[in-house]
Amino acid sequence: MVFSPFLFIFINMKFSFKNDYAEGCHPRILEALSATNLVQQNGYGLDDYCLNAEHLIQKKINNPRAKVHFVSGGTQANLIVISAFLRPHESVVSPATGHIFTNESGAIEATGHKVHAVETEDGKIRPEDIRKVIDVHQNKPHQVKQKLVYISNSTEVGTIYSKKELIDLYQFCQENNLFLFVDGARLGHALKAETNDLTLEDFGKYTDAFYWGGTKNGALIGEAIVINNEDLQGEFGFHLKQKGAMLAKGRLLGIQFQELLKDDLYFDLANLANQKAMKIKKSFQEIGCHFLSETFTNQIFPILNNSQIEKLSENFDFYVWKKIDEDKSAVRIITSWATSDEIVEKLIAEISSLRNS
Amino acid sequence: MVFSPFLFIFINMKFSFKNDYAEGCHPRILEALSATNLVQQNGYGLDDYCLNAEHLIQKKINNPRAKVHFVSGGTQANLIVISAFLRPHESVVSPATGHIFTNESGAIEATGHKVHAVETEDGKIRPEDIRKVIDVHQNKPHQVKQKLVYISNSTEVGTIYSKKELIDLYQFCQENNLFLFVDGARLGHALKAETNDLTLEDFGKYTDAFYWGGTKNGALIGEAIVINNEDLQGEFGFHLKQKGAMLAKGRLLGIQFQELLKDDLYFDLANLANQKAMKIKKSFQEIGCHFLSETFTNQIFPILNNSQIEKLSENFDFYVWKKIDEDKSAVRIITSWATSDEIVEKLIAEISSLRNS
Amino acid sequence: MVFSPFLFIFINMKFSFKNDYAEGCHPRILEALSATNLVQQNGYGLDDYCLNAEHLIQKKINNPRAKVHFVSGGTQANLIVISAFLRPHESVVSPATGHIFTNESGAIEATGHKVHAVETEDGKIRPEDIRKVIDVHQNKPHQVKQKLVYISNSTEVGTIYSKKELIDLYQFCQENNLFLFVDGARLGHALKAETNDLTLEDFGKYTDAFYWGGTKNGALIGEAIVINNEDLQGEFGFHLKQKGAMLAKGRLLGIQFQELLKDDLYFDLANLANQKAMKIKKSFQEIGCHFLSETFTNQIFPILNNSQIEKLSENFDFYVWKKIDEDKSAVRIITSWATSDEIVEKLIAEISSLRNS
Amino acid sequence: MVFSPFLFIFINMKFSFKNDYAEGCHPRILEALSATNLVQQNGYGLDDYCLNAEHLIQKKINNPRAKVHFVSGGTQANLIVISAFLRPHESVVSPATGHIFTNESGAIEATGHKVHAVETEDGKIRPEDIRKVIDVHQNKPHQVKQKLVYISNSTEVGTIYSKKELIDLYQFCQENNLFLFVDGARLGHALKAETNDLTLEDFGKYTDAFYWGGTKNGALIGEAIVINNEDLQGEFGFHLKQKGAMLAKGRLLGIQFQELLKDDLYFDLANLANQKAMKIKKSFQEIGCHFLSETFTNQIFPILNNSQIEKLSENFDFYVWKKIDEDKSAVRIITSWATSDEIVEKLIAEISSLRNS
C-alpha cells in the first residue's frame, strides 16, 4: 500500500494545534467532487457550480448585486482585490497585526502599494486610528493617499468586531472616501463566536468588499471574493487572470462553496472549531491562566510559564506566539472542524496537570 | 438530490471538444485525496506528499538536485518563474503564439518584463529567431536585455519539439547567457506523441526550468515548477508566497502529483488523449481535410468549410480557431483522458457524413 | 582655464549629425536662468514660471482647461502619463518604431503594461491598424484590454501626421473608448514642416494628452506634459512624485518653457533645424539619392552605398540606420537649431563630391 | 522687461526659510553652462563633463573603482538605487523619518519593495534597531527578507552620523548580508557640521552606495549616485533608462558637478549655509529656546509658543514642523548658500524681539 511509509510516520507524531489547515477537507466536499467529476463544464469560473455558489452567497448576504469570484488562497485574494481597487498612488491602512502587513512576504507592496500599519492592542482598527494616519499624510502629493482600509474578522489574534464597530468603520470610510475591505479567512469563526452580533447581511451592507474563507473552515482550498461596491466590480476578471488566479477548473472552487453553503455546513464547522477552542480555554482558565487577548473564536492565546510550555509540547504541537518575560510566553492553540473530541479531552487532561508546574 | 437541476441541464448539452479541462480529475486522484484526508500535515508545501512528489520528479528527470514547487495554474507558474529569474531590465523571448504573449492578460508585463514575440509557422522558436531579436536590441541600455527564452511543449498549436531542436535551443541559450524555460502545460501529450524523441531526462538536462502540467492531464489543479539551474533555486519560496501561490493546504497539489507519477498514470492519460485525437484526425483525413498544423498530440486543427462547421457544431462544441478564407476556417478539436470512446465514435460518424458537405 | 583640456580634444573631432541634443541650449535660455536666478520661488513646479508657462501653453493650444506638468525627459513623460492613465489590465497600441516600444528599455512594461507593436511603413499608425489589434484580443479577460494609443509627431523616422490623419485617429479612439497620447519630442519640427497642416490648437482638441518636447529643440532639459482630457487630470502630481519626476527646483523647467514660448522662439528654432535638413536633403537628391522615408522635418534618411558612407564619415558623425542590401544602407542625418550654416555648407560640399563614388 | 510682472509680485513677499531650494544655482554653475554651451558632446551621460565629474568623485572619496551616475533628483536616485539592488522579495529598513518612508509618495513601494520604518528619537538608525526588525521577520518565506538599510546624512531632522556610528552600521550590514545606502541630499552640510568627524573617504569605504546631493547645495538640479560595491555596479544604465532618469543632455548634470567639485565650492557653500543656521540658532538660544533636535547643519528646529510663531511669520516664511502641545510647536528654519547676511540679521533682530512674547 503506497501510503504506508507516511502513515507509519504519523503514528508517532504529536497532534498539531498549530493551525486550522493541517487536514484535508470535510468529507462532504470530497463527495461533491466525486458526484460531479465527469460532468463537463465551462472553464475559468464560468461553470454552473461557481454561478450557483455566487447565487447562494448573494442570498446569504442579502445583496443580489454583489459579484463573487473564487480564488485559491487568502494572500491571492488580498493582493488581487487591493491592486484592482487602487490607483498607483493610493495606499492601504491596516492593523500592525494584519496578515497583509506581517505575513504575506510583501505581496501588497509587490503590486506597488504602501501599507500603513496601525499599532493596536487587540488586532482591531478604529476610525480614530485611521484618522491619525490621514492626519500625518497631508503633504500631498509628496505623501501617498490613503484609499483602502483592510481589517480581518476574526482578527489574526482571534478577536472579533462588533456590529457597532463595523458600522462605525464603514461610515468613517464613506465619509473619508476610503474603501473598506474585510479579510474573512476566518469569517465563520467570527460569526459563530458567542459574543458576535454581526450577521452575513452586515457584510453585504457595511463593506465595499470582503473575502469569505474556505481553506481554514472545511474546504480543500478556496476563498470567495465578494464585491458589494458596484463601482469596483467592473473588469475584475482581468485582474484575476493577470495575477494567475483564474483556475482552468474553477469548478473545484465552485463545487466546494456550493457544498459548504447550500445548508449550514460552513457555520456548523466553524461552530465546532469554536466550541473546542472554548472548552480548551476553559481548562486553561481553571488552572488560573491569563490570556494575551480575549477570544471567543477558534484561536486562544494562553500565557504559560516555560516549564508548562515544555511539558505541554511533549505531546502536542503549537506555536509559542509571544514572549511576555523571561519566565512566560503566550502560546497559540488553534482548533478546527477536524479536531476530534478525543484529542481535545487528551489536551484538557494535560492542561489540568499543568496547574502546579 | 441536490445536483439534479444541473444534471438535467447537461442532458441536452453538446459534448465539448473545446478544451482538455472540462471535467474534474481522474478517479484515482479523488481516491488519493480521500485516503489521506484526515492525516495531519505541515502547511505551505512542506507536507510529505509534496516532498515525495518532488522526489518522484527528481528521479524521473534524472536530476536529484532539481527543486520542485507546486502551484495551482499555468499562468501562475509562468509569472512566478519569470519574475523570480529576471532582474528589472531583462526581457523574455517567446513565440508569438506563446501562452504568455497571447493568453495571460499581460501577466508577465504586470511583473515588469517585456515579452518579445517571434512570428513562427508552427508555434516553435529556433536559435536564429532569438538571434534576430538580440541583433535588433544592441543599443544598450536604451533597449531591454534579452535574458530568458520561453517555449511550450507541446505548443499552443499542438506541435512538439524534437530532441535536436531542444538541445540546439539550450546550447544557444547557454552560449548567449539566456535561460531556457519550458511551459509544459501539455508535457505529457508531447512526450507521448508518436513522433516524439524527447525523454523526461532531457527536460532535467536541457532546460534551466520547466513546469510540468497537471490541470490538463488528469489533475484537479496543479502544475509542478521544476528548477534545474541551481543558481536560480535560491529563495524561490518568497516568490511563491509574494505572488499568492503558496497554498496553506499545499498537500492538495502534492497528493495529486504523487498519484499521477508514482506509476505511469500521468503518461497513460496523455496517451489516451493523444490516441483519441489521432483517431479523429484520421477520420478528417479520410474525408480529404487539410490541417492548419501537423500535430500528433491531443489537439488537431482541421480546415473545414462553413457548412461542414455548421453541421458539426449541431452536436459538438469546439472552437473556430482561424479563418482561412470566406469559405473555410480551421477549427480546434481537443481531447482528454476523459473523452469517452463512445463520444469519439459519434464524432467520427458525423465527420464521415461531412465528406460531401 | 579649466576646460582647456576638453576644448583641445574637440578641435580634432568630427561634427556630429547623430542627434539634436549634442549641444547645450539656446543662449536666451541661459539668459533667462541668470535673470531669475536669485528670485525665491516655491518648489516642486509651483513656482511662477511654471504657472506662467502653463498659461502660455493653454493659450497656444486654445484649451484653458488643459493641465500642464513639466518633467525632465521624454521617457519619463511617457512612462508617467501611461502608468497614470491606465488600470493594471490595460495596454498600449504603438507603431513598432515607437520610442516606447524600441528605445526605452522596457520602461512602460516596467510600470506593468503591455505595449502592442504595429508594423508600419512610415512610422505612423492608422485606425485600421488599431482595429486589427483589438480584433485579435477579443478573448477577454484572457487577453489584455487595449486602452491607449501612442503616436509620435514627428515620428521616429521623421514623418508627420496630417490633420485628417490625427482627427481620424482621435475619432476612432473616441468611438472605441481609447485614449490618444502624442509623444511630441519633436513637435516643433513637425509643425514647421512645409507639408504640415496641423496647428497647436489641433493638439489641444484632438488628443487626450500630449507632451511638448523641449530637450530636442533649444532647452537644456524639459518636456511639458499637457492633459486635455479632464477625467485624466486628477491627482497627477502624485504620479510625478512617485516616479521621481517632481524636481525640487521645478523653476528650471518653467523658466525654459516660458522663454521658448513667450514669443516664437520655439518654432523659430524648429524651423531653423528643418531648413538645414531640407538643404542637406536637396543636395542628396541632386546626386540622385533615394531616401528611406519621405521627410520634411529635421531628420533625413538618405540611402548611400558603402563607399559613400565611408567617405562621408571621414569628417562627419551620423548613424548608419538600416542596411538595405550588401552594398547600400540608409543613414540618418539630423540637424538642430545649433547646426551652423558653415557646417551645413561643408557637409553639402562633401555630399556633392559623392556623386560618382 | 519681460519678468517685471513677476518681480513686482516678489517685492512684497516674505523671505522664505522653508527650504534650501528656493533660489536657482550658484552663479559659477551658470557660467560653466555658458562656457560649454555650444561644445558638442555625447548624450546620455557619456559626455566629457560627466566622465570628468565621475573622476573627481572617485578621487575625493578615494575609491577609483566606484561608479558614478548623475540623476535629476533625490527621489529618483532613491527609487532607482533600491529597485536596481534588490530582488522582488527583499525589503528596506529605514528610520521612520526617512525621506523614502514619509515623503516620496510611495515611490519605493511602487517599485515593489516594502520599507520597514524604525522609530528613532534623532532621525538616526542603529544596528540594534535593524536587529529588531530582522528578529520579527524570521518566519520565512512568509515575511519579506531585509536586504538594504537606508539612512540619510544629514538626516531629515538635521542631525548627523559620527564616524563610529557609520562604521558600526556598515559592519552590522556586512555581517548580516545587508546593503548600506546613504541618502546624501545634504551630504555637504553634514560633512561641514562643526561636530562632524566623517570624511568623504569614509563614504567611499563604509557604504555600498550613496548619493551626493547637488540640488540642495548650489546646483540647479542633480544628484550623483555613487556605487562602491562592485557587485552592484553592473548594468546600472538599464535601470536609469527604464526609470526615465537618463537625460539626453546628461552634460547638464556633469557640468554642474564638475564645477562644484573641481575646487572646494561644494563644501564652501555647505559651510555658508551651516554658519547662517548656527547664527540663527544662537539667537534662539539667547532668548531661551529649546530645540526639537540638536543640530549643527543648515536645519534648526526651535520650539516656539504660538504668539512667537505668529509674530515671526509676519515677515518670514517657514514650516511649523511639529506640535508640541496646545501652546507650543517646533518650527523648521532652513538656510542655504543663497541666504544673505542681511536677511539673517533681519531674522535675528526679529528673534531677539520675541524674548518676552
PDB file of N, CA, C and O in Angstrom, chain A residues 3 10 15-16 21-25 37 39-41 44 48 76 103 105 215 219-220 241-242 249 251 258 262, chain B residues 2-3 10 15-16 21-25 37 39-41 44 48 76 103 105 215 219-220 241-242 249 251 258:
ATOM      1  N   PHE A   3       0.781   4.392   0.731  1.00  0.00           N
ATOM      2  CA  PHE A   3       0.958   5.439   1.743  1.00  0.00           C
ATOM      3  C   PHE A   3       1.537   4.943   3.051  1.00  0.00           C
ATOM      4  O   PHE A   3       1.785   5.715   3.954  1.00  0.00           O
ATOM      5  N   PHE A  10       3.291   8.992  10.894  1.00  0.00           N
ATOM      6  CA  PHE A  10       2.336   9.799  11.638  1.00  0.00           C
ATOM      7  C   PHE A  10       1.935   9.189  12.972  1.00  0.00           C
ATOM      8  O   PHE A  10       1.545   9.886  13.887  1.00  0.00           O
ATOM      9  N   PHE A  15      -0.064  15.502  18.007  1.00  0.00           N
ATOM     10  CA  PHE A  15      -1.187  16.162  17.369  1.00  0.00           C
ATOM     11  C   PHE A  15      -0.883  17.657  17.303  1.00  0.00           C
ATOM     12  O   PHE A  15      -0.380  18.248  18.253  1.00  0.00           O
ATOM     13  N   SER A  16      -1.208  18.248  16.169  1.00  0.00           N
ATOM     14  CA  SER A  16      -0.863  19.645  15.964  1.00  0.00           C
ATOM     15  C   SER A  16      -2.038  20.586  16.217  1.00  0.00           C
ATOM     16  O   SER A  16      -3.115  20.421  15.633  1.00  0.00           O
ATOM     17  N   TYR A  21      -5.389  24.247   9.218  1.00  0.00           N
ATOM     18  CA  TYR A  21      -5.367  23.705   7.852  1.00  0.00           C
ATOM     19  C   TYR A  21      -4.431  22.499   7.747  1.00  0.00           C
ATOM     20  O   TYR A  21      -3.820  22.266   6.703  1.00  0.00           O
ATOM     21  N   ALA A  22      -4.340  21.748   8.837  1.00  0.00           N
ATOM     22  CA  ALA A  22      -3.432  20.592   8.859  1.00  0.00           C
ATOM     23  C   ALA A  22      -4.046  19.361   8.199  1.00  0.00           C
ATOM     24  O   ALA A  22      -3.338  18.442   7.806  1.00  0.00           O
ATOM     25  N   GLU A  23      -5.357  19.329   8.092  1.00  0.00           N
ATOM     26  CA  GLU A  23      -6.009  18.176   7.459  1.00  0.00           C
ATOM     27  C   GLU A  23      -6.486  18.547   6.054  1.00  0.00           C
ATOM     28  O   GLU A  23      -6.298  19.675   5.610  1.00  0.00           O
ATOM     29  N   GLY A  24      -7.170  17.596   5.414  1.00  0.00           N
ATOM     30  CA  GLY A  24      -7.719  17.850   4.081  1.00  0.00           C
ATOM     31  C   GLY A  24      -8.997  18.684   4.155  1.00  0.00           C
ATOM     32  O   GLY A  24      -8.949  19.857   4.540  1.00  0.00           O
ATOM     33  N   CYS A  25     -10.123  18.062   3.841  1.00  0.00           N
ATOM     34  CA  CYS A  25     -11.365  18.836   3.816  1.00  0.00           C
ATOM     35  C   CYS A  25     -12.486  18.023   4.448  1.00  0.00           C
ATOM     36  O   CYS A  25     -12.339  16.835   4.734  1.00  0.00           O
ATOM     37  N   ASN A  37     -17.801  14.769 -10.892  1.00  0.00           N
ATOM     38  CA  ASN A  37     -16.481  14.687 -11.500  1.00  0.00           C
ATOM     39  C   ASN A  37     -16.475  14.645 -13.019  1.00  0.00           C
ATOM     40  O   ASN A  37     -15.645  15.290 -13.656  1.00  0.00           O
ATOM     41  N   VAL A  39     -18.967  15.487 -15.102  1.00  0.00           N
ATOM     42  CA  VAL A  39     -19.844  16.439 -15.779  1.00  0.00           C
ATOM     43  C   VAL A  39     -18.972  17.471 -16.482  1.00  0.00           C
ATOM     44  O   VAL A  39     -18.103  18.074 -15.860  1.00  0.00           O
ATOM     45  N   GLN A  40     -19.202  17.665 -17.764  1.00  0.00           N
ATOM     46  CA  GLN A  40     -18.443  18.704 -18.478  1.00  0.00           C
ATOM     47  C   GLN A  40     -18.937  20.092 -18.090  1.00  0.00           C
ATOM     48  O   GLN A  40     -20.138  20.317 -17.940  1.00  0.00           O
ATOM     49  N   GLN A  41     -17.993  20.988 -17.929  1.00  0.00           N
ATOM     50  CA  GLN A  41     -18.336  22.357 -17.529  1.00  0.00           C
ATOM     51  C   GLN A  41     -17.444  23.362 -18.242  1.00  0.00           C
ATOM     52  O   GLN A  41     -16.350  23.024 -18.678  1.00  0.00           O
ATOM     53  N   TYR A  44     -12.648  28.330 -16.169  1.00  0.00           N
ATOM     54  CA  TYR A  44     -12.349  29.693 -15.720  1.00  0.00           C
ATOM     55  C   TYR A  44     -13.444  30.360 -14.894  1.00  0.00           C
ATOM     56  O   TYR A  44     -13.699  31.565 -15.022  1.00  0.00           O
ATOM     57  N   ASP A  48     -21.314  25.978 -13.813  1.00  0.00           N
ATOM     58  CA  ASP A  48     -22.583  26.113 -13.080  1.00  0.00           C
ATOM     59  C   ASP A  48     -22.398  26.134 -11.568  1.00  0.00           C
ATOM     60  O   ASP A  48     -23.174  26.749 -10.849  1.00  0.00           O
ATOM     61  N   GLN A  76      -3.613  35.610  -2.151  1.00  0.00           N
ATOM     62  CA  GLN A  76      -4.042  35.881  -3.518  1.00  0.00           C
ATOM     63  C   GLN A  76      -5.263  36.796  -3.535  1.00  0.00           C
ATOM     64  O   GLN A  76      -5.314  37.773  -4.289  1.00  0.00           O
ATOM     65  N   ASN A 103       2.487  38.947   7.129  1.00  0.00           N
ATOM     66  CA  ASN A 103       2.662  37.547   6.755  1.00  0.00           C
ATOM     67  C   ASN A 103       2.448  37.234   5.292  1.00  0.00           C
ATOM     68  O   ASN A 103       2.117  36.112   4.942  1.00  0.00           O
ATOM     69  N   SER A 105       4.773  38.327   2.857  1.00  0.00           N
ATOM     70  CA  SER A 105       6.047  38.496   2.155  1.00  0.00           C
ATOM     71  C   SER A 105       6.051  39.693   1.204  1.00  0.00           C
ATOM     72  O   SER A 105       6.625  39.640   0.122  1.00  0.00           O
ATOM     73  N   THR A 215     -10.542  27.798   3.029  1.00  0.00           N
ATOM     74  CA  THR A 215      -9.410  26.937   3.369  1.00  0.00           C
ATOM     75  C   THR A 215      -9.357  26.589   4.854  1.00  0.00           C
ATOM     76  O   THR A 215      -9.073  25.450   5.226  1.00  0.00           O
ATOM     77  N   ALA A 219     -12.860  23.579   3.521  1.00  0.00           N
ATOM     78  CA  ALA A 219     -12.563  23.378   2.109  1.00  0.00           C
ATOM     79  C   ALA A 219     -11.131  22.874   1.927  1.00  0.00           C
ATOM     80  O   ALA A 219     -10.295  23.015   2.812  1.00  0.00           O
ATOM     81  N   LEU A 220     -10.880  22.289   0.739  1.00  0.00           N
ATOM     82  CA  LEU A 220      -9.513  21.906   0.384  1.00  0.00           C
ATOM     83  C   LEU A 220      -8.683  23.145   0.117  1.00  0.00           C
ATOM     84  O   LEU A 220      -7.538  23.268   0.539  1.00  0.00           O
ATOM     85  N   LYS A 241      -7.109  36.983 -13.903  1.00  0.00           N
ATOM     86  CA  LYS A 241      -6.297  36.297 -14.911  1.00  0.00           C
ATOM     87  C   LYS A 241      -4.850  36.777 -14.845  1.00  0.00           C
ATOM     88  O   LYS A 241      -3.912  35.980 -14.846  1.00  0.00           O
ATOM     89  N   GLN A 242      -4.671  38.086 -14.783  1.00  0.00           N
ATOM     90  CA  GLN A 242      -3.326  38.656 -14.831  1.00  0.00           C
ATOM     91  C   GLN A 242      -2.466  38.240 -13.635  1.00  0.00           C
ATOM     92  O   GLN A 242      -1.250  38.149 -13.726  1.00  0.00           O
ATOM     93  N   LYS A 249      -9.916  24.871 -14.089  1.00  0.00           N
ATOM     94  CA  LYS A 249     -11.026  24.130 -13.470  1.00  0.00           C
ATOM     95  C   LYS A 249     -11.550  24.893 -12.260  1.00  0.00           C
ATOM     96  O   LYS A 249     -11.450  24.434 -11.113  1.00  0.00           O
ATOM     97  N   ARG A 251     -14.322  25.091 -11.385  1.00  0.00           N
ATOM     98  CA  ARG A 251     -15.331  24.236 -10.755  1.00  0.00           C
ATOM     99  C   ARG A 251     -14.882  23.731  -9.386  1.00  0.00           C
ATOM    100  O   ARG A 251     -15.713  23.533  -8.491  1.00  0.00           O
ATOM    101  N   GLN A 258     -20.391  25.703  -2.992  1.00  0.00           N
ATOM    102  CA  GLN A 258     -21.776  25.260  -3.121  1.00  0.00           C
ATOM    103  C   GLN A 258     -22.104  24.270  -2.016  1.00  0.00           C
ATOM    104  O   GLN A 258     -23.147  24.355  -1.362  1.00  0.00           O
ATOM    105  N   LYS A 262     -24.804  25.393   0.805  1.00  0.00           N
ATOM    106  CA  LYS A 262     -26.170  25.043   0.417  1.00  0.00           C
ATOM    107  C   LYS A 262     -27.032  24.741   1.641  1.00  0.00           C
ATOM    108  O   LYS A 262     -28.242  24.824   1.590  1.00  0.00           O
TER     109      LYS A 262
ATOM    110  N   VAL B   2     -29.260  17.002  -4.656  1.00  0.00           N
ATOM    111  CA  VAL B   2     -29.030  18.434  -4.824  1.00  0.00           C
ATOM    112  C   VAL B   2     -28.546  18.846  -6.210  1.00  0.00           C
ATOM    113  O   VAL B   2     -28.817  19.935  -6.670  1.00  0.00           O
ATOM    114  N   PHE B   3     -27.869  17.984  -6.922  1.00  0.00           N
ATOM    115  CA  PHE B   3     -27.326  18.429  -8.196  1.00  0.00           C
ATOM    116  C   PHE B   3     -28.269  18.239  -9.366  1.00  0.00           C
ATOM    117  O   PHE B   3     -27.953  18.596 -10.482  1.00  0.00           O
ATOM    118  N   PHE B  10     -27.458  19.316 -18.314  1.00  0.00           N
ATOM    119  CA  PHE B  10     -26.409  18.747 -19.140  1.00  0.00           C
ATOM    120  C   PHE B  10     -26.919  17.717 -20.125  1.00  0.00           C
ATOM    121  O   PHE B  10     -26.311  17.478 -21.156  1.00  0.00           O
ATOM    122  N   PHE B  15     -21.563  17.658 -26.478  1.00  0.00           N
ATOM    123  CA  PHE B  15     -20.281  17.291 -25.901  1.00  0.00           C
ATOM    124  C   PHE B  15     -19.241  18.298 -26.369  1.00  0.00           C
ATOM    125  O   PHE B  15     -19.214  18.714 -27.512  1.00  0.00           O
ATOM    126  N   SER B  16     -18.379  18.690 -25.440  1.00  0.00           N
ATOM    127  CA  SER B  16     -17.415  19.735 -25.747  1.00  0.00           C
ATOM    128  C   SER B  16     -16.038  19.183 -26.084  1.00  0.00           C
ATOM    129  O   SER B  16     -15.449  18.431 -25.294  1.00  0.00           O
ATOM    130  N   TYR B  21      -9.972  20.528 -20.133  1.00  0.00           N
ATOM    131  CA  TYR B  21     -10.188  20.698 -18.693  1.00  0.00           C
ATOM    132  C   TYR B  21     -11.669  20.884 -18.371  1.00  0.00           C
ATOM    133  O   TYR B  21     -12.033  21.576 -17.431  1.00  0.00           O
ATOM    134  N   ALA B  22     -12.505  20.234 -19.178  1.00  0.00           N
ATOM    135  CA  ALA B  22     -13.950  20.375 -18.977  1.00  0.00           C
ATOM    136  C   ALA B  22     -14.492  19.476 -17.870  1.00  0.00           C
ATOM    137  O   ALA B  22     -15.559  19.731 -17.322  1.00  0.00           O
ATOM    138  N   GLU B  23     -13.738  18.423 -17.538  1.00  0.00           N
ATOM    139  CA  GLU B  23     -14.189  17.527 -16.477  1.00  0.00           C
ATOM    140  C   GLU B  23     -13.383  17.776 -15.203  1.00  0.00           C
ATOM    141  O   GLU B  23     -12.519  18.631 -15.171  1.00  0.00           O
ATOM    142  N   GLY B  24     -13.646  16.950 -14.180  1.00  0.00           N
ATOM    143  CA  GLY B  24     -12.905  17.059 -12.929  1.00  0.00           C
ATOM    144  C   GLY B  24     -11.519  16.433 -13.059  1.00  0.00           C
ATOM    145  O   GLY B  24     -10.670  16.925 -13.804  1.00  0.00           O
ATOM    146  N   CYS B  25     -11.321  15.307 -12.361  1.00  0.00           N
ATOM    147  CA  CYS B  25      -9.984  14.708 -12.384  1.00  0.00           C
ATOM    148  C   CYS B  25     -10.102  13.200 -12.522  1.00  0.00           C
ATOM    149  O   CYS B  25     -11.188  12.629 -12.417  1.00  0.00           O
ATOM    150  N   ASN B  37      -7.110  12.114   3.710  1.00  0.00           N
ATOM    151  CA  ASN B  37      -7.832  13.327   4.087  1.00  0.00           C
ATOM    152  C   ASN B  37      -7.611  13.788   5.525  1.00  0.00           C
ATOM    153  O   ASN B  37      -7.454  14.964   5.792  1.00  0.00           O
ATOM    154  N   VAL B  39      -5.161  12.863   7.629  1.00  0.00           N
ATOM    155  CA  VAL B  39      -3.774  12.853   8.102  1.00  0.00           C
ATOM    156  C   VAL B  39      -3.313  14.303   8.282  1.00  0.00           C
ATOM    157  O   VAL B  39      -3.449  15.103   7.368  1.00  0.00           O
ATOM    158  N   GLN B  40      -2.831  14.631   9.479  1.00  0.00           N
ATOM    159  CA  GLN B  40      -2.305  15.987   9.679  1.00  0.00           C
ATOM    160  C   GLN B  40      -0.971  16.164   8.958  1.00  0.00           C
ATOM    161  O   GLN B  40      -0.134  15.258   8.971  1.00  0.00           O
ATOM    162  N   GLN B  41      -0.817  17.314   8.356  1.00  0.00           N
ATOM    163  CA  GLN B  41       0.411  17.602   7.615  1.00  0.00           C
ATOM    164  C   GLN B  41       0.828  19.048   7.825  1.00  0.00           C
ATOM    165  O   GLN B  41      -0.002  19.892   8.162  1.00  0.00           O
ATOM    166  N   TYR B  44       1.760  24.745   3.518  1.00  0.00           N
ATOM    167  CA  TYR B  44       2.612  25.526   2.617  1.00  0.00           C
ATOM    168  C   TYR B  44       3.644  24.721   1.821  1.00  0.00           C
ATOM    169  O   TYR B  44       4.768  25.158   1.621  1.00  0.00           O
ATOM    170  N   ASP B  48       4.397  15.841   3.516  1.00  0.00           N
ATOM    171  CA  ASP B  48       5.102  14.668   2.992  1.00  0.00           C
ATOM    172  C   ASP B  48       4.759  14.356   1.544  1.00  0.00           C
ATOM    173  O   ASP B  48       5.584  13.810   0.818  1.00  0.00           O
ATOM    174  N   GLN B  76       0.088  31.264 -13.362  1.00  0.00           N
ATOM    175  CA  GLN B  76       0.791  31.492 -12.107  1.00  0.00           C
ATOM    176  C   GLN B  76       2.223  30.963 -12.178  1.00  0.00           C
ATOM    177  O   GLN B  76       3.166  31.655 -11.771  1.00  0.00           O
ATOM    178  N   ASN B 103      -2.274  34.937 -24.104  1.00  0.00           N
ATOM    179  CA  ASN B 103      -3.441  34.495 -23.347  1.00  0.00           C
ATOM    180  C   ASN B 103      -3.316  34.636 -21.846  1.00  0.00           C
ATOM    181  O   ASN B 103      -3.971  33.921 -21.101  1.00  0.00           O
ATOM    182  N   SER B 105      -3.321  37.810 -20.298  1.00  0.00           N
ATOM    183  CA  SER B 105      -3.795  39.141 -19.907  1.00  0.00           C
ATOM    184  C   SER B 105      -2.678  40.055 -19.397  1.00  0.00           C
ATOM    185  O   SER B 105      -2.872  40.819 -18.466  1.00  0.00           O
ATOM    186  N   THR B 215      -3.137  20.139 -14.601  1.00  0.00           N
ATOM    187  CA  THR B 215      -4.530  20.508 -14.856  1.00  0.00           C
ATOM    188  C   THR B 215      -5.083  19.901 -16.139  1.00  0.00           C
ATOM    189  O   THR B 215      -6.226  19.440 -16.168  1.00  0.00           O
ATOM    190  N   ALA B 219      -5.298  15.988 -13.368  1.00  0.00           N
ATOM    191  CA  ALA B 219      -5.382  16.575 -12.029  1.00  0.00           C
ATOM    192  C   ALA B 219      -6.566  17.533 -11.933  1.00  0.00           C
ATOM    193  O   ALA B 219      -7.093  18.006 -12.949  1.00  0.00           O
ATOM    194  N   LEU B 220      -6.981  17.802 -10.692  1.00  0.00           N
ATOM    195  CA  LEU B 220      -7.999  18.822 -10.458  1.00  0.00           C
ATOM    196  C   LEU B 220      -7.429  20.203 -10.724  1.00  0.00           C
ATOM    197  O   LEU B 220      -8.043  21.052 -11.350  1.00  0.00           O
ATOM    198  N   LYS B 241       5.178  32.852  -2.240  1.00  0.00           N
ATOM    199  CA  LYS B 241       4.328  33.480  -1.227  1.00  0.00           C
ATOM    200  C   LYS B 241       3.871  34.861  -1.688  1.00  0.00           C
ATOM    201  O   LYS B 241       2.700  35.220  -1.590  1.00  0.00           O
ATOM    202  N   GLN B 242       4.825  35.641  -2.168  1.00  0.00           N
ATOM    203  CA  GLN B 242       4.522  37.025  -2.529  1.00  0.00           C
ATOM    204  C   GLN B 242       3.509  37.130  -3.663  1.00  0.00           C
ATOM    205  O   GLN B 242       2.749  38.094  -3.736  1.00  0.00           O
ATOM    206  N   LYS B 249      -2.926  24.557   2.201  1.00  0.00           N
ATOM    207  CA  LYS B 249      -3.001  23.097   2.043  1.00  0.00           C
ATOM    208  C   LYS B 249      -2.293  22.680   0.761  1.00  0.00           C
ATOM    209  O   LYS B 249      -2.912  22.170  -0.187  1.00  0.00           O
ATOM    210  N   ARG B 251      -0.706  20.263   0.338  1.00  0.00           N
ATOM    211  CA  ARG B 251      -0.924  18.830   0.190  1.00  0.00           C
ATOM    212  C   ARG B 251      -1.806  18.504  -0.996  1.00  0.00           C
ATOM    213  O   ARG B 251      -1.647  17.460  -1.633  1.00  0.00           O
ATOM    214  N   GLN B 258       1.810  13.040  -6.677  1.00  0.00           N
ATOM    215  CA  GLN B 258       2.278  11.755  -6.191  1.00  0.00           C
ATOM    216  C   GLN B 258       1.484  10.638  -6.859  1.00  0.00           C
ATOM    217  O   GLN B 258       2.042   9.641  -7.328  1.00  0.00           O
TER     218      GLN B 258
END
